[in-house]
């Protein structure tokens, strides 16, 4: 089962940090965790991915639990432009894209 | 510019009239896939292709066909569309070990 579990929605104030959780308790040792987000009226876009270590890029940080059963996407300072649906997915061994399950994601609302 | 291009972007058709949604990428990606997005159901994968002439079913393949004769193209074929295939469709591509790039979507209505 390649499913992940995310809260349906979260709210944040602008310029506050946001922590978006994802549960992937059945993950195998070689599955990567990828995060995508979908802005209104657009296709999904890549945010970040990782395997075991925490990862940072210009958009966000990804914190992966030591047992790899969960991860957290961190937006350090939310802006109104970060309001989107965020998807956490598992990819195949060594990051190979194969059969992917996106689910319904977390809808993030950002308010002034 | 690196991109995934879908056509048509919008289509209204009638039940039973065969249609094809095209998807083309200019990044020499091996992997391509199709998704449908419906309210409350999120993104669901229809078919994917690991490379030319290699395709496999996703979670919701019923009523759809695909082909991958060239690396850059991955058309989605609805042989006999039905109203329950009214949806927003996305095509995506990636290197076999990389981030997915999505098209802008094709909104299909089947009457």
Short mmCIF file of C-alpha atoms in Angstrom, two decimals:
data_model
loop_
_atom_site.label_atom_id
_atom_site.label_comp_id
_atom_site.label_asym_id
_atom_site.label_seq_id
_atom_site.Cartn_x
_atom_site.Cartn_y
_atom_site.Cartn_z
CA UNK A 1 0.00 0.00 0.00
CA UNK A 2 1.65 3.22 -1.20
CA UNK A 3 -0.72 5.53 0.61
CA UNK A 4 0.21 8.51 2.71
CA UNK A 5 -2.03 10.24 5.25
CA UNK A 6 -2.31 14.01 5.55
CA UNK A 7 -4.72 16.34 7.36
CA UNK A 8 -7.42 17.70 5.09
CA UNK A 9 -6.72 21.33 5.87
CA UNK A 10 -4.53 23.66 7.89
CA UNK A 11 -4.45 27.38 8.51
CA UNK A 12 -1.57 29.74 9.05
CA UNK A 13 -0.99 33.43 9.51
CA UNK A 14 1.16 35.20 7.01
CA UNK A 15 4.88 35.31 7.87
CA UNK A 16 4.48 32.52 10.40
CA UNK A 17 6.17 29.12 9.94
CA UNK A 18 3.96 26.26 8.78
CA UNK A 19 4.53 22.58 9.51
CA UNK A 20 2.61 20.24 7.21
CA UNK A 21 2.65 16.63 8.45
CA UNK A 22 2.52 13.43 6.44
CA UNK A 23 2.24 9.88 7.71
CA UNK A 24 3.72 7.05 5.64
CA UNK A 25 3.92 4.26 8.19
CA UNK A 26 4.25 1.46 5.58
CA UNK A 27 7.12 3.03 3.70
CA UNK A 28 9.86 0.70 2.50
CA UNK A 29 13.54 1.36 3.02
CA UNK A 30 14.18 2.62 -0.50
CA UNK A 31 11.06 4.74 -1.09
CA UNK A 32 11.57 8.48 -1.40
CA UNK A 33 9.19 11.10 -0.04
CA UNK A 34 8.18 13.78 -2.51
CA UNK A 35 6.10 16.89 -1.86
CA UNK A 36 4.14 18.76 -4.48
CA UNK A 37 1.78 21.68 -4.25
CA UNK A 38 -1.08 22.81 -6.42
CA UNK A 39 -1.96 26.47 -6.60
CA UNK A 40 -5.51 27.39 -7.61
CA UNK A 41 -6.23 26.72 -11.29
CA UNK A 42 -2.77 25.27 -11.94
CA UNK A 43 -1.13 21.91 -12.28
CA UNK A 44 0.86 20.55 -9.35
CA UNK A 45 4.44 21.71 -8.95
CA UNK A 46 7.40 20.05 -7.28
CA UNK A 47 8.43 21.34 -3.86
CA UNK A 48 11.04 19.03 -2.35
CA UNK A 49 11.97 15.39 -1.86
CA UNK A 50 14.16 13.28 0.40
CA UNK A 51 15.07 9.79 1.56
CA UNK A 52 16.43 9.84 5.09
CA UNK A 53 18.12 13.09 5.88
CA UNK A 54 16.46 16.45 6.29
CA UNK A 55 16.52 18.48 3.11
CA UNK A 56 16.40 22.19 2.38
CA UNK A 57 15.83 24.17 -0.79
CA UNK A 58 14.72 27.67 -1.67
CA UNK A 59 11.04 26.79 -1.28
CA UNK A 60 10.92 24.72 1.87
CA UNK A 61 12.53 22.24 4.25
CA UNK A 62 11.70 18.58 4.65
CA UNK A 63 12.14 16.89 7.99
CA UNK A 64 11.99 13.08 7.88
CA UNK A 65 11.50 11.13 11.09
CA UNK A 66 14.27 8.79 12.10
CA UNK A 67 12.04 5.74 11.59
CA UNK A 68 10.86 7.24 8.27
CA UNK A 69 7.21 6.62 9.13
CA UNK A 70 6.40 10.31 8.93
CA UNK A 71 7.72 13.56 7.53
CA UNK A 72 7.02 17.26 7.82
CA UNK A 73 7.14 19.92 5.16
CA UNK A 74 8.22 23.23 6.67
CA UNK A 75 7.46 26.57 5.10
CA UNK A 76 9.58 28.96 7.11
CA UNK A 77 7.53 32.09 6.49
CA UNK A 78 4.17 31.53 4.89
CA UNK A 79 2.95 34.08 2.38
CA UNK A 80 -0.42 34.44 0.71
CA UNK A 81 1.13 32.87 -2.39
CA UNK A 82 1.72 29.67 -0.43
CA UNK A 83 -2.02 29.03 -0.15
CA UNK A 84 -2.38 25.76 -2.05
CA UNK A 85 -3.07 22.05 -1.73
CA UNK A 86 0.07 20.21 -0.63
CA UNK A 87 0.58 16.56 -1.56
CA UNK A 88 2.97 14.13 0.06
CA UNK A 89 3.71 11.01 -2.02
CA UNK A 90 5.98 8.01 -1.94
CA UNK A 91 7.99 7.09 -4.99
CA UNK A 92 9.50 3.76 -5.86
CA UNK A 93 12.90 2.43 -4.93
CA UNK A 94 15.75 4.88 -5.41
CA UNK A 95 13.28 7.60 -6.34
CA UNK A 96 12.11 5.94 -9.50
CA UNK A 97 8.77 7.27 -10.62
CA UNK A 98 6.31 4.45 -11.14
CA UNK A 99 2.80 3.96 -9.82
CA UNK A 100 2.09 7.04 -7.72
CA UNK A 101 -0.70 7.72 -5.21
CA UNK A 102 -1.36 11.40 -4.50
CA UNK A 103 -4.47 11.30 -2.37
CA UNK A 104 -6.36 14.47 -1.44
CA UNK A 105 -3.52 16.42 0.15
CA UNK A 106 -3.66 19.23 2.72
CA UNK A 107 -5.33 22.48 1.80
CA UNK A 108 -3.31 25.30 3.36
CA UNK A 109 -5.03 28.59 4.02
CA UNK A 110 -2.88 31.62 4.74
CA UNK A 111 -4.43 34.69 6.29
CA UNK A 112 -3.15 38.20 6.93
CA UNK B 1 11.51 26.48 -22.34
CA UNK B 2 11.07 23.13 -20.60
CA UNK B 3 7.42 22.22 -20.57
CA UNK B 4 4.67 19.64 -20.72
CA UNK B 5 1.99 20.58 -23.22
CA UNK B 6 -1.54 19.20 -23.19
CA UNK B 7 -4.22 19.63 -25.84
CA UNK B 8 -7.01 20.44 -25.85
CA UNK B 9 -7.18 22.52 -22.69
CA UNK B 10 -10.97 22.48 -22.72
CA UNK B 11 -13.33 20.07 -24.46
CA UNK B 12 -17.04 19.38 -24.36
CA UNK B 13 -18.08 16.19 -26.07
CA UNK B 14 -20.92 13.67 -26.11
CA UNK B 15 -21.15 10.15 -24.80
CA UNK B 16 -19.53 7.58 -27.07
CA UNK B 17 -17.56 9.94 -29.31
CA UNK B 18 -13.93 8.83 -29.26
CA UNK B 19 -11.44 11.46 -28.26
CA UNK B 20 -7.72 11.82 -27.64
CA UNK B 21 -5.99 14.19 -25.26
CA UNK B 22 -2.42 14.74 -26.35
CA UNK B 23 0.56 15.23 -24.07
CA UNK B 24 4.01 16.23 -25.24
CA UNK B 25 7.20 17.01 -23.32
CA UNK B 26 10.45 18.57 -24.58
CA UNK B 27 12.76 17.46 -21.76
CA UNK B 28 13.68 13.98 -23.02
CA UNK B 29 12.02 12.45 -19.95
CA UNK B 30 11.65 8.69 -19.74
CA UNK B 31 8.66 8.71 -17.40
CA UNK B 32 5.23 10.06 -18.29
CA UNK B 33 1.88 9.67 -16.58
CA UNK B 34 -1.77 10.73 -16.65
CA UNK B 35 -3.98 11.78 -13.74
CA UNK B 36 -7.54 12.82 -13.24
CA UNK B 37 -8.66 15.24 -10.58
CA UNK B 38 -12.17 15.26 -9.18
CA UNK B 39 -13.62 17.25 -6.26
CA UNK B 40 -13.06 15.44 -2.98
CA UNK B 41 -11.02 12.65 -4.60
CA UNK B 42 -7.72 14.41 -5.19
CA UNK B 43 -5.32 13.38 -7.94
CA UNK B 44 -5.63 9.81 -9.13
CA UNK B 45 -3.22 8.16 -11.53
CA UNK B 46 -4.74 6.65 -14.68
CA UNK B 47 -1.74 5.22 -16.54
CA UNK B 48 1.99 5.66 -16.52
CA UNK B 49 4.87 4.86 -18.85
CA UNK B 50 8.43 4.15 -17.80
CA UNK B 51 9.75 4.49 -21.35
CA UNK B 52 8.87 3.99 -25.02
CA UNK B 53 6.55 1.00 -25.51
CA UNK B 54 6.34 0.45 -21.72
CA UNK B 55 3.02 1.37 -20.12
CA UNK B 56 1.18 0.23 -17.01
CA UNK B 57 -2.06 0.85 -15.16
CA UNK B 58 -2.43 3.32 -12.38
CA UNK B 59 -5.27 3.34 -9.87
CA UNK B 60 -8.13 4.23 -12.23
CA UNK B 61 -7.41 2.88 -15.74
CA UNK B 62 -10.93 1.72 -16.65
CA UNK B 63 -12.27 3.42 -19.78
CA UNK B 64 -8.89 4.77 -20.88
CA UNK B 65 -6.10 3.69 -23.20
CA UNK B 66 -2.62 5.07 -23.72
CA UNK B 67 0.28 4.55 -26.08
CA UNK B 68 3.93 5.49 -25.97
CA UNK B 69 5.36 5.17 -29.47
CA UNK B 70 7.74 8.09 -29.08
CA UNK B 71 9.56 9.35 -26.03
CA UNK B 72 8.07 12.84 -26.15
CA UNK B 73 4.37 11.93 -26.58
CA UNK B 74 1.92 10.11 -24.34
CA UNK B 75 -1.67 10.48 -25.61
CA UNK B 76 -4.68 9.56 -23.48
CA UNK B 77 -7.44 7.90 -25.46
CA UNK B 78 -11.08 7.66 -24.46
CA UNK B 79 -12.59 5.16 -26.88
CA UNK B 80 -16.17 5.63 -25.73
CA UNK B 81 -16.38 8.50 -23.24
CA UNK B 82 -19.06 8.47 -20.58
CA UNK B 83 -20.28 11.24 -18.26
CA UNK B 84 -18.33 9.78 -15.33
CA UNK B 85 -15.15 10.65 -17.21
CA UNK B 86 -15.96 14.34 -16.91
CA UNK B 87 -12.92 15.57 -15.04
CA UNK B 88 -9.77 17.67 -15.03
CA UNK B 89 -6.87 15.73 -16.53
CA UNK B 90 -3.17 16.28 -15.96
CA UNK B 91 -0.19 14.84 -17.77
CA UNK B 92 3.23 14.75 -16.11
CA UNK B 93 6.75 13.72 -17.00
CA UNK B 94 10.06 13.22 -15.26
CA UNK B 95 13.42 11.61 -15.53
CA UNK B 96 13.17 8.14 -14.04
CA UNK B 97 14.53 9.39 -10.73
CA UNK B 98 13.44 12.99 -10.57
CA UNK B 99 10.74 15.53 -9.94
CA UNK B 100 7.52 15.46 -11.90
CA UNK B 101 6.67 18.28 -14.28
CA UNK B 102 2.95 18.73 -14.84
CA UNK B 103 1.02 20.17 -17.75
CA UNK B 104 -1.59 22.88 -17.28
CA UNK B 105 -4.49 20.48 -17.38
CA UNK B 106 -7.31 19.55 -19.75
CA UNK B 107 -10.87 20.06 -18.60
CA UNK B 108 -13.14 17.50 -20.21
CA UNK B 109 -16.92 17.48 -20.08
CA UNK B 110 -18.84 14.48 -21.42
CA UNK B 111 -22.55 15.09 -21.94
#
